[in-house]
């Protein structure tokens, strides 16, 4: 039996994570935040003081990454070993390092099986950069969100404030633009829409409006 998959790709702060979780809850499907996998690997590497350019070492770590996603009706928590790292993987330090590490083809390859194994019945909603193009090219419905850099930086700023993480808007905007550029120009699995993706600019749109738009496109 083929497990139905819905993918939402797009840059940081485009709203894909919020909407992905809402859709997964609505459908009672599994949810995978693929960026979290890359972030957890980065956090583990930073803690172990592994050189972020040591592709082979990091790729080996990726194969056995002790990450767990724990979902409840209201929460989505992420664990590295037994530590809840849901908040710590969102720090600017981890964000910056993750975009360097995510450019490695070897690391990406070693995370592929991990991501595909999470396509479990009754279905999977997943968000990231290459979910519709590389990881799940046969996904049933694909979305690609875009939004202006200023608005995405603003959202990130508010998100970090809510998490109690110190934040500076200008620094976030500069970092976000640098990361976008790295994600879009890397040779392997660059950030780009799948040819069959629904493209939506979420700038100025409320979460409810985006949620309704996505629901209408999902015909199962
Ligand atoms: O979506 P995010 O901001 O949590 O992603 C963190 C980093 O991981 C970002 O630099 C892009 C990278 N990433 C990726 O290369 N491929 C994915 N499928 C998901 C995230």
PDB file of C-alpha atoms and ligand atoms in Angstrom:
ATOM      1  CA  UNK A   1       0.000   0.000   0.000  1.00  0.00           C
ATOM      2  CA  UNK A   2       1.321   3.453  -0.858  1.00  0.00           C
ATOM      3  CA  UNK A   3       1.171   5.824   2.075  1.00  0.00           C
ATOM      4  CA  UNK A   4      -0.185   9.242   1.048  1.00  0.00           C
ATOM      5  CA  UNK A   5       2.239  12.112   1.606  1.00  0.00           C
ATOM      6  CA  UNK A   6       1.672  15.878   1.562  1.00  0.00           C
ATOM      7  CA  UNK A   7       4.791  18.044   1.244  1.00  0.00           C
ATOM      8  CA  UNK A   8       5.258  21.716   2.074  1.00  0.00           C
ATOM      9  CA  UNK A   9       8.587  23.194   1.018  1.00  0.00           C
ATOM     10  CA  UNK A  10       9.832  26.730   1.324  1.00  0.00           C
ATOM     11  CA  UNK A  11      12.344  28.999   3.035  1.00  0.00           C
ATOM     12  CA  UNK A  12      12.569  29.595   6.800  1.00  0.00           C
ATOM     13  CA  UNK A  13       9.684  31.567   8.198  1.00  0.00           C
ATOM     14  CA  UNK A  14       7.364  31.037   5.221  1.00  0.00           C
ATOM     15  CA  UNK A  15       4.801  29.410   7.519  1.00  0.00           C
ATOM     16  CA  UNK A  16       5.329  25.846   6.337  1.00  0.00           C
ATOM     17  CA  UNK A  17       5.955  24.414   9.814  1.00  0.00           C
ATOM     18  CA  UNK A  18       2.896  25.984  11.426  1.00  0.00           C
ATOM     19  CA  UNK A  19       0.620  24.961   8.569  1.00  0.00           C
ATOM     20  CA  UNK A  20       2.198  21.500   8.251  1.00  0.00           C
ATOM     21  CA  UNK A  21       1.461  20.767  11.906  1.00  0.00           C
ATOM     22  CA  UNK A  22      -2.099  22.109  11.627  1.00  0.00           C
ATOM     23  CA  UNK A  23      -2.815  19.990   8.544  1.00  0.00           C
ATOM     24  CA  UNK A  24      -1.331  16.872  10.145  1.00  0.00           C
ATOM     25  CA  UNK A  25      -3.510  17.380  13.240  1.00  0.00           C
ATOM     26  CA  UNK A  26      -6.572  18.042  11.123  1.00  0.00           C
ATOM     27  CA  UNK A  27      -6.085  14.861   9.065  1.00  0.00           C
ATOM     28  CA  UNK A  28      -4.777  12.890  12.085  1.00  0.00           C
ATOM     29  CA  UNK A  29      -1.693  12.022  10.048  1.00  0.00           C
ATOM     30  CA  UNK A  30       1.956  11.861  11.070  1.00  0.00           C
ATOM     31  CA  UNK A  31       4.075  14.975  10.784  1.00  0.00           C
ATOM     32  CA  UNK A  32       7.762  15.336   9.942  1.00  0.00           C
ATOM     33  CA  UNK A  33       9.630  18.600  10.333  1.00  0.00           C
ATOM     34  CA  UNK A  34      12.622  17.573   8.188  1.00  0.00           C
ATOM     35  CA  UNK A  35      14.540  20.741   9.085  1.00  0.00           C
ATOM     36  CA  UNK A  36      14.503  19.480  12.690  1.00  0.00           C
ATOM     37  CA  UNK A  37      16.473  16.398  11.620  1.00  0.00           C
ATOM     38  CA  UNK A  38      19.200  18.611  10.160  1.00  0.00           C
ATOM     39  CA  UNK A  39      19.075  20.848  13.219  1.00  0.00           C
ATOM     40  CA  UNK A  40      19.339  17.950  15.689  1.00  0.00           C
ATOM     41  CA  UNK A  41      22.325  16.569  13.801  1.00  0.00           C
ATOM     42  CA  UNK A  42      23.948  20.002  13.968  1.00  0.00           C
ATOM     43  CA  UNK A  43      23.282  20.333  17.691  1.00  0.00           C
ATOM     44  CA  UNK A  44      24.795  16.921  18.305  1.00  0.00           C
ATOM     45  CA  UNK A  45      27.858  17.882  16.239  1.00  0.00           C
ATOM     46  CA  UNK A  46      28.264  21.193  18.076  1.00  0.00           C
ATOM     47  CA  UNK A  47      28.000  19.454  21.449  1.00  0.00           C
ATOM     48  CA  UNK A  48      30.569  16.844  20.427  1.00  0.00           C
ATOM     49  CA  UNK A  49      32.764  19.577  18.912  1.00  0.00           C
ATOM     50  CA  UNK A  50      32.849  17.837  15.543  1.00  0.00           C
ATOM     51  CA  UNK A  51      34.229  19.980  12.719  1.00  0.00           C
ATOM     52  CA  UNK A  52      31.171  21.091  10.693  1.00  0.00           C
ATOM     53  CA  UNK A  53      33.116  20.556   7.492  1.00  0.00           C
ATOM     54  CA  UNK A  54      34.022  16.955   8.363  1.00  0.00           C
ATOM     55  CA  UNK A  55      31.438  15.483   6.005  1.00  0.00           C
ATOM     56  CA  UNK A  56      32.307  11.836   6.604  1.00  0.00           C
ATOM     57  CA  UNK A  57      32.116  12.069  10.369  1.00  0.00           C
ATOM     58  CA  UNK A  58      28.827  13.982  10.224  1.00  0.00           C
ATOM     59  CA  UNK A  59      27.350  11.629   7.622  1.00  0.00           C
ATOM     60  CA  UNK A  60      28.146   8.658   9.896  1.00  0.00           C
ATOM     61  CA  UNK A  61      26.433  10.464  12.778  1.00  0.00           C
ATOM     62  CA  UNK A  62      23.407  11.095  10.549  1.00  0.00           C
ATOM     63  CA  UNK A  63      22.907   7.345  10.013  1.00  0.00           C
ATOM     64  CA  UNK A  64      22.499   6.708  13.734  1.00  0.00           C
ATOM     65  CA  UNK A  65      21.041   9.984  14.895  1.00  0.00           C
ATOM     66  CA  UNK A  66      19.268   9.319  18.231  1.00  0.00           C
ATOM     67  CA  UNK A  67      16.379  11.660  17.472  1.00  0.00           C
ATOM     68  CA  UNK A  68      12.767  11.088  18.516  1.00  0.00           C
ATOM     69  CA  UNK A  69       9.662  13.018  17.573  1.00  0.00           C
ATOM     70  CA  UNK A  70       6.921  12.890  20.171  1.00  0.00           C
ATOM     71  CA  UNK A  71       3.483  14.049  19.080  1.00  0.00           C
ATOM     72  CA  UNK A  72       0.393  14.647  21.138  1.00  0.00           C
ATOM     73  CA  UNK A  73      -2.858  16.394  20.259  1.00  0.00           C
ATOM     74  CA  UNK A  74      -1.345  19.760  21.143  1.00  0.00           C
ATOM     75  CA  UNK A  75       2.432  19.329  21.200  1.00  0.00           C
ATOM     76  CA  UNK A  76       5.236  18.347  18.912  1.00  0.00           C
ATOM     77  CA  UNK A  77       8.422  17.759  20.930  1.00  0.00           C
ATOM     78  CA  UNK A  78      11.845  16.742  19.651  1.00  0.00           C
ATOM     79  CA  UNK A  79      14.353  14.690  21.654  1.00  0.00           C
ATOM     80  CA  UNK A  80      18.072  14.045  21.174  1.00  0.00           C
ATOM     81  CA  UNK A  81      18.799  10.975  23.320  1.00  0.00           C
ATOM     82  CA  UNK A  82      16.614  11.793  26.339  1.00  0.00           C
ATOM     83  CA  UNK A  83      17.007  15.564  26.122  1.00  0.00           C
ATOM     84  CA  UNK A  84      14.138  17.718  24.947  1.00  0.00           C
ATOM     85  CA  UNK A  85      15.816  19.930  22.322  1.00  0.00           C
ATOM     86  CA  UNK A  86      12.646  21.423  20.806  1.00  0.00           C
ATOM     87  CA  UNK A  87      13.739  24.947  21.709  1.00  0.00           C
ATOM     88  CA  UNK A  88      17.533  24.670  21.649  1.00  0.00           C
ATOM     89  CA  UNK A  89      17.644  23.556  17.992  1.00  0.00           C
ATOM     90  CA  UNK A  90      16.062  26.920  17.041  1.00  0.00           C
ATOM     91  CA  UNK A  91      18.957  29.086  18.262  1.00  0.00           C
ATOM     92  CA  UNK A  92      20.672  31.323  15.726  1.00  0.00           C
ATOM     93  CA  UNK A  93      23.944  29.445  16.266  1.00  0.00           C
ATOM     94  CA  UNK A  94      22.287  26.141  15.309  1.00  0.00           C
ATOM     95  CA  UNK A  95      20.389  27.757  12.395  1.00  0.00           C
ATOM     96  CA  UNK A  96      23.581  29.166  10.913  1.00  0.00           C
ATOM     97  CA  UNK A  97      25.567  25.953  11.300  1.00  0.00           C
ATOM     98  CA  UNK A  98      22.705  23.808   9.968  1.00  0.00           C
ATOM     99  CA  UNK A  99      22.609  25.547   6.622  1.00  0.00           C
ATOM    100  CA  UNK A 100      26.332  24.790   6.144  1.00  0.00           C
ATOM    101  CA  UNK A 101      25.917  21.149   7.084  1.00  0.00           C
ATOM    102  CA  UNK A 102      22.738  20.734   4.970  1.00  0.00           C
ATOM    103  CA  UNK A 103      24.735  21.523   1.824  1.00  0.00           C
ATOM    104  CA  UNK A 104      26.591  18.195   2.095  1.00  0.00           C
ATOM    105  CA  UNK A 105      25.351  15.576  -0.411  1.00  0.00           C
ATOM    106  CA  UNK A 106      26.637  12.721   1.766  1.00  0.00           C
ATOM    107  CA  UNK A 107      24.785  13.901   4.847  1.00  0.00           C
ATOM    108  CA  UNK A 108      21.605  14.445   2.806  1.00  0.00           C
ATOM    109  CA  UNK A 109      21.826  10.948   1.357  1.00  0.00           C
ATOM    110  CA  UNK A 110      22.262   9.444   4.811  1.00  0.00           C
ATOM    111  CA  UNK A 111      19.156  11.211   6.080  1.00  0.00           C
ATOM    112  CA  UNK A 112      16.991  10.053   3.161  1.00  0.00           C
ATOM    113  CA  UNK A 113      16.048   6.594   4.443  1.00  0.00           C
ATOM    114  CA  UNK A 114      15.309   8.090   7.846  1.00  0.00           C
ATOM    115  CA  UNK A 115      12.842  10.557   6.374  1.00  0.00           C
ATOM    116  CA  UNK A 116      11.159   8.034   4.089  1.00  0.00           C
ATOM    117  CA  UNK A 117      10.724   5.577   6.974  1.00  0.00           C
ATOM    118  CA  UNK A 118       8.455   8.137   8.627  1.00  0.00           C
ATOM    119  CA  UNK A 119       5.841   7.807   5.876  1.00  0.00           C
ATOM    120  CA  UNK A 120       3.494   5.677   7.979  1.00  0.00           C
ATOM    121  CA  UNK A 121      -0.251   4.967   7.773  1.00  0.00           C
ATOM    122  CA  UNK A 122      -2.605   6.712   7.563  1.00  0.00           C
ATOM    123  CA  UNK A 123      -0.384   9.383   5.964  1.00  0.00           C
ATOM    124  CA  UNK A 124       2.422  11.891   6.399  1.00  0.00           C
ATOM    125  CA  UNK A 125       2.532  15.669   6.243  1.00  0.00           C
ATOM    126  CA  UNK A 126       6.088  16.901   5.970  1.00  0.00           C
ATOM    127  CA  UNK A 127       7.870  20.202   5.478  1.00  0.00           C
ATOM    128  CA  UNK A 128      11.365  21.189   4.424  1.00  0.00           C
ATOM    129  CA  UNK A 129      13.298  22.268   1.350  1.00  0.00           C
ATOM    130  CA  UNK A 130      13.367  19.204  -0.896  1.00  0.00           C
ATOM    131  CA  UNK A 131      10.493  17.081   0.340  1.00  0.00           C
ATOM    132  CA  UNK A 132       8.504  17.412  -2.894  1.00  0.00           C
ATOM    133  CA  UNK A 133      11.524  17.340  -5.214  1.00  0.00           C
ATOM    134  CA  UNK A 134      13.872  14.708  -3.738  1.00  0.00           C
ATOM    135  CA  UNK A 135      12.572  12.902  -0.655  1.00  0.00           C
ATOM    136  CA  UNK A 136       8.970  12.297  -1.737  1.00  0.00           C
ATOM    137  CA  UNK A 137       8.848  13.084  -5.475  1.00  0.00           C
ATOM    138  CA  UNK A 138       5.641  11.030  -5.780  1.00  0.00           C
ATOM    139  CA  UNK A 139       3.840  12.873  -2.970  1.00  0.00           C
ATOM    140  CA  UNK A 140       0.105  13.168  -3.502  1.00  0.00           C
ATOM    141  CA  UNK A 141      -0.135  16.913  -2.971  1.00  0.00           C
ATOM    142  CA  UNK A 142       2.775  19.361  -2.913  1.00  0.00           C
ATOM    143  CA  UNK A 143       3.008  22.950  -1.777  1.00  0.00           C
ATOM    144  CA  UNK A 144       5.751  25.539  -2.014  1.00  0.00           C
ATOM    145  CA  UNK A 145       5.446  28.581   0.232  1.00  0.00           C
ATOM    146  CA  UNK A 146       7.230  31.846  -0.340  1.00  0.00           C
ATOM    147  CA  UNK A 147       7.106  35.123   1.623  1.00  0.00           C
ATOM    148  CA  UNK A 148       9.098  38.350   1.665  1.00  0.00           C
ATOM    149  CA  UNK A 149      12.374  38.239   3.608  1.00  0.00           C
ATOM    150  CA  UNK A 150      11.226  41.144   5.827  1.00  0.00           C
ATOM    151  CA  UNK A 151       8.061  39.339   6.846  1.00  0.00           C
ATOM    152  CA  UNK A 152       9.852  36.061   7.445  1.00  0.00           C
ATOM    153  CA  UNK A 153      12.456  37.788   9.618  1.00  0.00           C
ATOM    154  CA  UNK A 154       9.644  39.439  11.584  1.00  0.00           C
ATOM    155  CA  UNK A 155       7.941  36.083  12.161  1.00  0.00           C
ATOM    156  CA  UNK A 156      11.222  34.508  13.258  1.00  0.00           C
ATOM    157  CA  UNK A 157      11.880  37.421  15.594  1.00  0.00           C
ATOM    158  CA  UNK A 158       8.479  36.981  17.274  1.00  0.00           C
ATOM    159  CA  UNK A 159       8.915  33.203  17.422  1.00  0.00           C
ATOM    160  CA  UNK A 160      12.292  33.555  19.169  1.00  0.00           C
ATOM    161  CA  UNK A 161      10.878  36.114  21.584  1.00  0.00           C
ATOM    162  CA  UNK A 162       8.066  33.728  22.476  1.00  0.00           C
ATOM    163  CA  UNK A 163      10.630  31.013  23.117  1.00  0.00           C
ATOM    164  CA  UNK A 164      12.474  33.393  25.416  1.00  0.00           C
ATOM    165  CA  UNK A 165      15.533  33.395  23.135  1.00  0.00           C
ATOM    166  CA  UNK A 166      17.266  36.782  22.810  1.00  0.00           C
ATOM    167  CA  UNK A 167      16.796  38.150  19.272  1.00  0.00           C
ATOM    168  CA  UNK A 168      17.856  41.079  17.093  1.00  0.00           C
ATOM    169  CA  UNK A 169      15.678  41.798  14.032  1.00  0.00           C
ATOM    170  CA  UNK A 170      18.439  43.190  11.772  1.00  0.00           C
ATOM    171  CA  UNK A 171      20.760  40.282  12.556  1.00  0.00           C
ATOM    172  CA  UNK A 172      17.953  37.790  11.866  1.00  0.00           C
ATOM    173  CA  UNK A 173      17.193  39.411   8.495  1.00  0.00           C
ATOM    174  CA  UNK A 174      20.847  39.373   7.424  1.00  0.00           C
ATOM    175  CA  UNK A 175      21.306  35.754   8.513  1.00  0.00           C
ATOM    176  CA  UNK A 176      18.057  34.678   6.874  1.00  0.00           C
ATOM    177  CA  UNK A 177      19.062  36.188   3.531  1.00  0.00           C
ATOM    178  CA  UNK A 178      22.478  34.506   3.719  1.00  0.00           C
ATOM    179  CA  UNK A 179      20.855  31.155   4.536  1.00  0.00           C
ATOM    180  CA  UNK A 180      18.310  31.515   1.712  1.00  0.00           C
ATOM    181  CA  UNK A 181      21.130  32.097  -0.706  1.00  0.00           C
ATOM    182  CA  UNK A 182      23.028  29.027   0.529  1.00  0.00           C
ATOM    183  CA  UNK A 183      19.872  26.850   0.382  1.00  0.00           C
ATOM    184  CA  UNK A 184      18.975  28.056  -3.126  1.00  0.00           C
ATOM    185  CA  UNK A 185      22.407  27.822  -4.700  1.00  0.00           C
ATOM    186  CA  UNK A 186      23.745  24.562  -3.269  1.00  0.00           C
ATOM    187  CA  UNK A 187      24.291  21.962  -6.006  1.00  0.00           C
ATOM    188  CA  UNK A 188      22.382  19.172  -4.248  1.00  0.00           C
ATOM    189  CA  UNK A 189      18.662  19.417  -3.424  1.00  0.00           C
ATOM    190  CA  UNK A 190      18.489  23.220  -3.660  1.00  0.00           C
ATOM    191  CA  UNK A 191      15.424  25.028  -2.423  1.00  0.00           C
ATOM    192  CA  UNK A 192      13.078  25.113  -5.417  1.00  0.00           C
ATOM    193  CA  UNK A 193       9.478  24.186  -6.130  1.00  0.00           C
ATOM    194  CA  UNK A 194       8.593  20.792  -7.620  1.00  0.00           C
ATOM    195  CA  UNK A 195       7.001  21.273 -11.067  1.00  0.00           C
ATOM    196  CA  UNK A 196       3.680  19.965  -9.698  1.00  0.00           C
ATOM    197  CA  UNK A 197       3.688  22.053  -6.484  1.00  0.00           C
ATOM    198  CA  UNK A 198       1.009  24.609  -5.604  1.00  0.00           C
ATOM    199  CA  UNK A 199       2.935  27.837  -5.032  1.00  0.00           C
ATOM    200  CA  UNK A 200       1.633  30.253  -2.428  1.00  0.00           C
ATOM    201  CA  UNK A 201       3.005  33.609  -1.313  1.00  0.00           C
ATOM    202  CA  UNK A 202       2.030  33.788   2.366  1.00  0.00           C
ATOM    203  CA  UNK A 203       3.146  37.447   2.823  1.00  0.00           C
ATOM    204  CA  UNK A 204       0.362  39.346   4.537  1.00  0.00           C
ATOM    205  CA  UNK A 205      -1.856  36.261   4.823  1.00  0.00           C
ATOM    206  CA  UNK A 206      -3.200  35.048   8.165  1.00  0.00           C
ATOM    207  CA  UNK A 207      -2.555  31.494   9.308  1.00  0.00           C
ATOM    208  CA  UNK A 208      -6.287  30.741   8.903  1.00  0.00           C
ATOM    209  CA  UNK A 209      -6.331  31.917   5.280  1.00  0.00           C
ATOM    210  CA  UNK A 210      -3.274  29.804   4.407  1.00  0.00           C
ATOM    211  CA  UNK A 211      -4.746  26.792   6.243  1.00  0.00           C
ATOM    212  CA  UNK A 212      -8.005  27.058   4.264  1.00  0.00           C
ATOM    213  CA  UNK A 213      -6.116  27.433   0.972  1.00  0.00           C
ATOM    214  CA  UNK A 214      -4.093  24.289   1.676  1.00  0.00           C
ATOM    215  CA  UNK A 215      -7.141  22.292   2.782  1.00  0.00           C
ATOM    216  CA  UNK A 216      -8.995  23.169  -0.407  1.00  0.00           C
ATOM    217  CA  UNK A 217      -6.139  21.846  -2.534  1.00  0.00           C
ATOM    218  CA  UNK A 218      -5.985  18.544  -0.677  1.00  0.00           C
ATOM    219  CA  UNK A 219      -8.174  16.107  -2.508  1.00  0.00           C
ATOM    220  CA  UNK A 220      -7.580  12.607  -1.167  1.00  0.00           C
TER     221      UNK A 220
HETATM  222  O1  LIG B   1      13.226  24.603   7.959  1.00  0.00           O
HETATM  223  P1  LIG B   1      14.374  24.952   8.905  1.00  0.00           P
HETATM  224  O2  LIG B   1      14.660  26.423   8.969  1.00  0.00           O
HETATM  225  O3  LIG B   1      14.197  24.354  10.269  1.00  0.00           O
HETATM  226  O4  LIG B   1      15.665  24.237   8.256  1.00  0.00           O
HETATM  227  C1  LIG B   1      16.921  24.305   8.874  1.00  0.00           C
HETATM  228  C2  LIG B   1      18.026  24.152   7.841  1.00  0.00           C
HETATM  229  O5  LIG B   1      18.005  22.844   7.291  1.00  0.00           O
HETATM  230  C3  LIG B   1      17.995  25.139   6.667  1.00  0.00           C
HETATM  231  O6  LIG B   1      19.282  25.702   6.492  1.00  0.00           O
HETATM  232  C4  LIG B   1      17.673  24.283   5.480  1.00  0.00           C
HETATM  233  C5  LIG B   1      18.007  22.886   5.886  1.00  0.00           C
HETATM  234  N1  LIG B   1      17.025  21.923   5.381  1.00  0.00           N
HETATM  235  C6  LIG B   1      17.334  21.260   4.229  1.00  0.00           C
HETATM  236  O7  LIG B   1      18.380  21.514   3.632  1.00  0.00           O
HETATM  237  N2  LIG B   1      16.468  20.327   3.734  1.00  0.00           N
HETATM  238  C7  LIG B   1      15.317  20.068   4.355  1.00  0.00           C
HETATM  239  N3  LIG B   1      14.482  19.145   3.859  1.00  0.00           N
HETATM  240  C8  LIG B   1      14.976  20.769   5.539  1.00  0.00           C
HETATM  241  C9  LIG B   1      15.858  21.711   6.025  1.00  0.00           C
END
